[in-house]
């Protein structure tokens, strides 16, 4: 079988953390594709997060393993403006059989779509939820103009990669002429975790970006209701980074609601944590709460389940299956319903729920199986392109 050359273009990549769980998910996908025999290259920037750059070599490709390499480009402004990426892009697109583009409203998006159209390269495009809207969506008009430019410049062979039925529907509305494929993210599977017992205190965890879309205000409202009722002894940890002014507003509200030191019902805002510090958060958590207004996937839910932590997710997320699987709740996104779910959760066998969640998540998000699905889809795109070329050659010979 002929080796496939797969190019991933992304504004940020491993080991950065600016896109949360998406980055390790796509790193895992690239590793899986390489294991299956694909030649995988990633063209990206050195952006890490919070306006910082990673200490990586931006002068040459960095080999991550057999058949898998990353070319970092130095970003100079905004989140991902990297002139070197534009300089290198034509060479990498020419090399590729399939180009997999990540994100929508970022520097590499429009140049990548335009160049793939010019070169006749098929594109798989992962919006990562950016095409979904909710009542608090910002810069809607500017986004609509950007999307219009993308529709004009997109290649004929364009597939939007969705991770849930909800995202697939939103993608079809924004780009009705594009194909849509639904394949979940690859989520790295950790070794069986160990838990630190909570000594009678229900330890709630929010882990994610601090942004109005994430519904943290509803979680703090639930916190206030629970504290007032006094029915549950609990604590809340909010971990994540975001816009400075919004982060300060969340800290101020949390501080106003929180009890004094020594009071179990205290809320902590601990900032963005990665690596071992993030693993400690999971180890010391009894329940993850995800109160988002909208999510295309919610990698943190899968991460929690794989660490045997049950989850309460809002109906803005695609996690209805939590109820069916017996490893969490899927509730309306308001303080009362979140508080009721937390109170109910406090009376349930959490460790047993966690074990059920991990067993299911290990089957559902196995990187090898998801890599095989994406590999098969790429193969189909390449075959379809070859069929078109063969048809054109045949027509040319008939008329010569």
XYZ file of C-alpha atoms in Angstrom:
400
model
C 0.000 0.000 0.000
C 1.315 3.452 -0.953
C 2.275 5.634 2.025
C 0.051 8.656 2.646
C 1.597 12.047 3.327
C -0.553 13.878 5.893
C 0.015 17.538 6.767
C -1.554 19.042 9.888
C -1.665 22.855 9.961
C -2.410 24.389 13.341
C -1.916 27.732 15.058
C -0.545 25.915 18.132
C 0.545 22.387 18.887
C 2.171 20.012 21.343
C 3.579 20.607 23.925
C 1.710 23.918 24.103
C -1.457 24.298 26.177
C -3.223 27.282 24.587
C -6.007 25.073 23.192
C -6.468 22.907 26.279
C -7.183 19.240 25.688
C -7.348 19.629 21.902
C -3.562 19.765 21.578
C -2.792 16.446 23.304
C -5.741 14.906 21.426
C -4.247 15.824 18.049
C -0.750 14.864 19.141
C -2.176 11.442 19.973
C -3.919 11.307 16.568
C -0.667 12.094 14.742
C 1.142 9.369 16.675
C -1.583 6.878 15.796
C -1.467 7.801 12.100
C 2.311 7.419 12.060
C 1.988 4.003 13.704
C -0.309 3.006 10.842
C 2.321 3.894 8.265
C 1.413 7.479 7.342
C 4.106 10.116 6.947
C 2.848 12.877 9.251
C 4.127 16.448 9.383
C 2.756 19.280 11.524
C 3.262 22.911 10.494
C 2.560 25.166 13.462
C 3.846 28.036 15.615
C 5.731 28.173 18.889
C 2.745 29.739 20.669
C 2.161 28.073 24.014
C -0.498 30.031 25.847
C -1.040 33.245 27.787
C 1.027 35.199 25.244
C 4.130 33.071 25.730
C 6.331 31.141 23.325
C 7.691 27.638 23.824
C 11.415 26.964 23.993
C 11.510 24.996 20.728
C 13.744 25.006 17.655
C 12.096 27.148 14.966
C 14.793 26.561 12.340
C 14.187 22.920 11.366
C 11.792 20.004 11.690
C 11.719 18.246 15.025
C 11.269 14.458 14.874
C 8.658 13.229 17.353
C 9.167 9.628 16.301
C 9.225 7.434 13.225
C 7.263 9.114 10.387
C 6.095 11.996 12.615
C 7.718 15.450 12.730
C 6.797 19.009 13.699
C 7.978 22.270 12.121
C 7.548 25.169 14.534
C 7.462 28.772 13.282
C 8.094 31.774 15.511
C 4.904 33.710 16.156
C 5.278 37.466 16.304
C 1.868 38.891 17.204
C -1.654 38.024 18.304
C -2.277 34.363 18.983
C -0.627 32.887 15.895
C 0.729 35.457 13.404
C 3.851 33.729 12.059
C 5.278 34.989 8.731
C 7.598 31.965 8.439
C 4.565 29.699 8.393
C 3.314 31.456 5.251
C 6.753 31.092 3.678
C 6.876 27.352 4.346
C 3.218 26.564 3.657
C 3.448 26.108 -0.166
C 6.262 23.567 0.159
C 4.418 21.543 2.786
C 1.081 21.634 0.952
C 2.799 20.457 -2.232
C 4.246 17.492 -0.294
C 0.909 16.463 1.255
C -1.735 14.084 -0.053
C -4.236 15.411 2.509
C -4.106 18.634 4.526
C -5.766 18.616 7.961
C -6.445 22.176 9.146
C -7.249 23.040 12.777
C -9.335 25.986 14.053
C -11.231 28.677 12.169
C -10.500 32.268 13.177
C -6.714 32.039 13.170
C -3.825 33.278 11.052
C -3.127 30.046 9.062
C -6.758 29.357 8.093
C -7.388 31.458 4.988
C -3.911 30.989 3.425
C -4.172 27.213 3.904
C -7.620 26.966 2.317
C -6.603 29.180 -0.609
C -3.382 27.303 -1.302
C -5.104 23.911 -1.136
C -7.689 25.166 -3.630
C -4.910 26.316 -5.944
C -3.043 23.002 -5.665
C -6.156 20.801 -5.741
C -5.451 19.246 -2.344
C -8.255 17.726 -0.235
C -8.740 19.386 3.157
C -10.104 17.993 6.411
C -10.947 20.930 8.651
C -11.446 20.643 12.437
C -13.276 23.782 13.712
C -13.073 22.619 17.360
C -16.516 24.039 18.106
C -15.833 27.483 16.632
C -18.791 27.248 14.220
C -21.306 26.658 17.024
C -23.250 29.640 18.367
C -25.001 30.480 21.610
C -26.869 33.547 22.841
C -23.669 35.077 24.223
C -21.538 34.565 21.093
C -19.293 37.551 20.383
C -18.174 39.249 17.147
C -20.859 37.385 15.204
C -20.793 39.773 12.218
C -17.002 39.653 11.896
C -17.080 35.863 12.119
C -19.729 35.705 9.384
C -17.510 37.780 7.064
C -14.522 35.527 7.827
C -16.590 32.421 7.128
C -17.790 33.937 3.843
C -14.179 34.416 2.724
C -13.429 30.817 3.716
C -16.384 29.532 1.665
C -15.129 31.395 -1.407
C -11.523 30.216 -1.058
C -12.128 26.644 0.120
C -11.076 23.780 -2.163
C -13.659 21.609 -3.894
C -12.754 18.666 -1.648
C -13.490 20.082 1.808
C -14.589 18.010 4.793
C -15.510 19.491 8.135
C -14.441 17.220 10.986
C -17.009 17.219 13.795
C -16.750 15.422 17.116
C -20.460 15.279 17.949
C -23.848 15.349 16.231
C -24.399 18.899 17.509
C -21.167 20.152 15.962
C -21.911 18.315 12.710
C -25.260 20.107 12.421
C -23.683 23.514 13.099
C -20.940 22.814 10.547
C -23.480 21.954 7.829
C -25.317 25.214 8.464
C -22.149 27.287 8.079
C -20.684 25.362 5.138
C -23.575 23.624 3.337
C -21.437 22.551 0.355
C -18.801 20.804 2.468
C -18.854 17.166 3.502
C -19.009 16.450 7.232
C -17.459 13.485 9.067
C -18.012 12.798 12.766
C -15.020 11.220 14.516
C -14.291 11.798 18.226
C -10.992 13.139 19.486
C -8.153 10.839 20.473
C -7.821 11.213 24.240
C -4.586 9.942 25.822
C -5.382 7.048 28.152
C -3.578 7.281 31.517
C -2.666 4.416 33.775
C -5.321 3.557 36.325
C -5.406 6.581 38.615
C -5.212 6.686 42.378
C -7.551 8.909 44.396
C -6.929 10.888 47.539
C -9.897 10.435 49.870
C -11.892 13.560 50.693
C -12.683 12.841 54.372
C -16.394 13.490 54.045
C -16.080 16.598 51.853
C -17.476 16.419 48.304
C -14.713 17.952 46.173
C -16.038 19.633 43.029
C -13.745 20.551 40.142
C -14.144 22.905 37.196
C -11.265 22.525 34.747
C -11.171 24.544 31.544
C -10.914 27.945 29.960
C -12.275 30.893 31.930
C -14.716 32.367 29.424
C -18.410 33.406 29.504
C -19.193 30.511 27.135
C -18.182 28.070 29.861
C -21.032 29.022 32.226
C -18.870 29.405 35.327
C -21.309 31.966 36.743
C -23.974 29.244 36.851
C -21.608 26.990 38.778
C -20.890 29.767 41.277
C -24.651 30.298 41.569
C -25.045 26.596 42.361
C -22.247 26.924 44.903
C -24.130 29.748 46.649
C -27.354 27.686 46.788
C -25.554 24.660 48.210
C -23.765 26.704 50.827
C -26.999 28.351 51.893
C -28.828 25.024 52.181
C -26.047 23.431 54.237
C -27.073 19.963 53.037
C -23.685 19.087 51.531
C -20.181 19.545 52.885
C -18.250 20.471 49.784
C -15.411 22.436 48.217
C -14.975 23.841 44.711
C -11.750 24.262 42.739
C -11.790 26.343 39.541
C -8.739 25.718 37.366
C -7.994 27.402 34.054
C -6.798 30.539 32.368
C -8.502 33.175 30.261
C -8.927 36.863 29.562
C -7.399 38.848 32.425
C -10.438 41.015 33.176
C -12.863 38.076 33.097
C -10.540 35.990 35.260
C -10.385 38.783 37.851
C -14.186 39.035 37.811
C -14.481 35.294 38.512
C -11.916 35.548 41.308
C -13.786 38.473 42.860
C -17.120 36.664 42.797
C -15.575 33.465 44.135
C -13.920 35.416 46.932
C -17.195 37.077 47.872
C -18.998 33.724 48.046
C -16.259 31.697 49.687
C -16.104 30.861 53.344
C -13.189 31.625 55.591
C -10.073 29.471 55.630
C -10.895 26.245 57.430
C -14.500 26.302 56.169
C -14.955 23.200 54.007
C -17.246 25.041 51.572
C -14.431 27.195 50.242
C -13.888 27.929 46.547
C -10.374 28.164 45.124
C -9.382 29.718 41.788
C -5.980 28.208 41.044
C -5.157 29.303 37.478
C -4.049 27.119 34.584
C -2.390 23.862 35.612
C -0.732 21.290 33.381
C 1.223 18.056 33.699
C 1.549 16.608 37.196
C -0.317 19.527 38.776
C -3.317 18.794 36.541
C -3.145 15.111 37.448
C -3.257 16.056 41.141
C -6.435 18.032 40.496
C -8.113 14.922 39.132
C -6.738 12.746 41.945
C -8.178 15.094 44.558
C -11.564 15.563 42.835
C -14.760 13.618 43.458
C -16.878 15.185 40.700
C -16.092 17.259 37.618
C -18.690 19.925 36.758
C -18.927 21.198 33.160
C -21.571 23.984 32.986
C -20.803 25.146 29.414
C -23.439 26.924 27.338
C -22.116 25.077 24.294
C -19.376 22.523 23.587
C -18.470 20.601 20.453
C -16.948 17.803 22.533
C -15.456 18.725 25.901
C -12.147 16.863 26.103
C -12.050 17.433 29.856
C -15.095 15.176 30.284
C -13.283 12.291 28.604
C -10.142 13.076 30.617
C -12.133 12.925 33.860
C -13.879 9.667 32.985
C -10.554 8.062 32.095
C -9.390 8.997 35.604
C -12.520 7.506 37.220
C -14.016 10.894 38.100
C -17.820 11.115 37.546
C -19.122 14.150 35.681
C -22.024 16.583 35.858
C -22.378 18.187 32.411
C -24.845 20.759 31.163
C -27.209 20.162 28.266
C -25.039 22.560 26.268
C -22.546 19.710 25.974
C -22.927 16.504 23.908
C -22.732 14.237 26.973
C -26.253 12.851 27.401
C -24.656 9.389 27.525
C -23.366 10.099 31.054
C -26.813 9.231 32.396
C -27.231 6.121 30.251
C -23.793 4.840 31.278
C -24.316 5.524 34.980
C -21.244 7.718 35.368
C -22.765 11.168 35.733
C -25.632 13.592 35.102
C -26.671 15.714 32.105
C -28.713 18.661 33.364
C -30.199 21.994 32.396
C -27.633 24.747 32.713
C -28.828 26.882 35.601
C -27.791 27.215 39.253
C -30.797 25.325 40.639
C -30.389 22.258 38.421
C -26.630 22.166 38.890
C -27.037 22.421 42.675
C -29.655 19.650 42.679
C -27.365 17.403 40.615
C -24.447 18.026 42.978
C -26.604 17.214 45.999
C -27.827 13.975 44.363
C -24.263 13.062 43.404
C -23.168 13.385 47.032
C -25.355 10.385 47.922
C -24.132 8.066 45.132
C -21.267 5.508 44.976
C -18.806 7.763 43.172
C -15.922 5.286 42.910
C -18.196 2.712 41.286
C -19.510 5.350 38.857
C -15.936 6.345 38.088
C -14.939 2.789 37.251
C -17.885 2.466 34.845
C -16.916 5.736 33.198
C -13.310 4.684 32.692
C -14.247 1.308 31.200
C -16.525 2.987 28.655
C -14.105 5.825 27.842
C -11.242 3.409 27.203
C -13.343 1.713 24.528
C -14.801 4.901 23.051
C -11.631 7.002 22.801
C -9.011 4.385 22.020
C -6.396 6.293 19.979
C -5.719 3.334 17.701
C -9.372 2.909 16.747
C -9.885 6.644 16.189
C -6.643 6.847 14.223
C -7.868 3.997 12.026
C -11.138 5.831 11.367
C -9.320 9.017 10.350
C -6.811 7.010 8.288
C -9.672 5.355 6.390
C -11.296 8.729 5.734
C -8.057 10.205 4.402
C -7.629 7.157 2.174
C -11.105 7.699 0.723
C -10.321 11.339 -0.084
C -7.113 10.382 -1.872
C -8.908 7.677 -3.861
C -11.686 10.093 -4.861
C -9.114 12.621 -6.055
C -7.317 9.930 -8.036
C -10.597 8.874 -9.655
C -11.172 12.448 -10.834
C -7.655 12.623 -12.275
C -8.153 9.293 -14.062
C -11.475 10.466 -15.527
C -9.902 13.658 -16.823
C -7.045 11.687 -18.383
C -9.539 9.358 -20.070
C -11.546 12.289 -21.456
C -8.357 13.888 -22.723
C -7.315 10.739 -24.593
C -10.765 10.381 -26.188
C -10.617 13.890 -27.604
C -6.993 13.800 -28.739
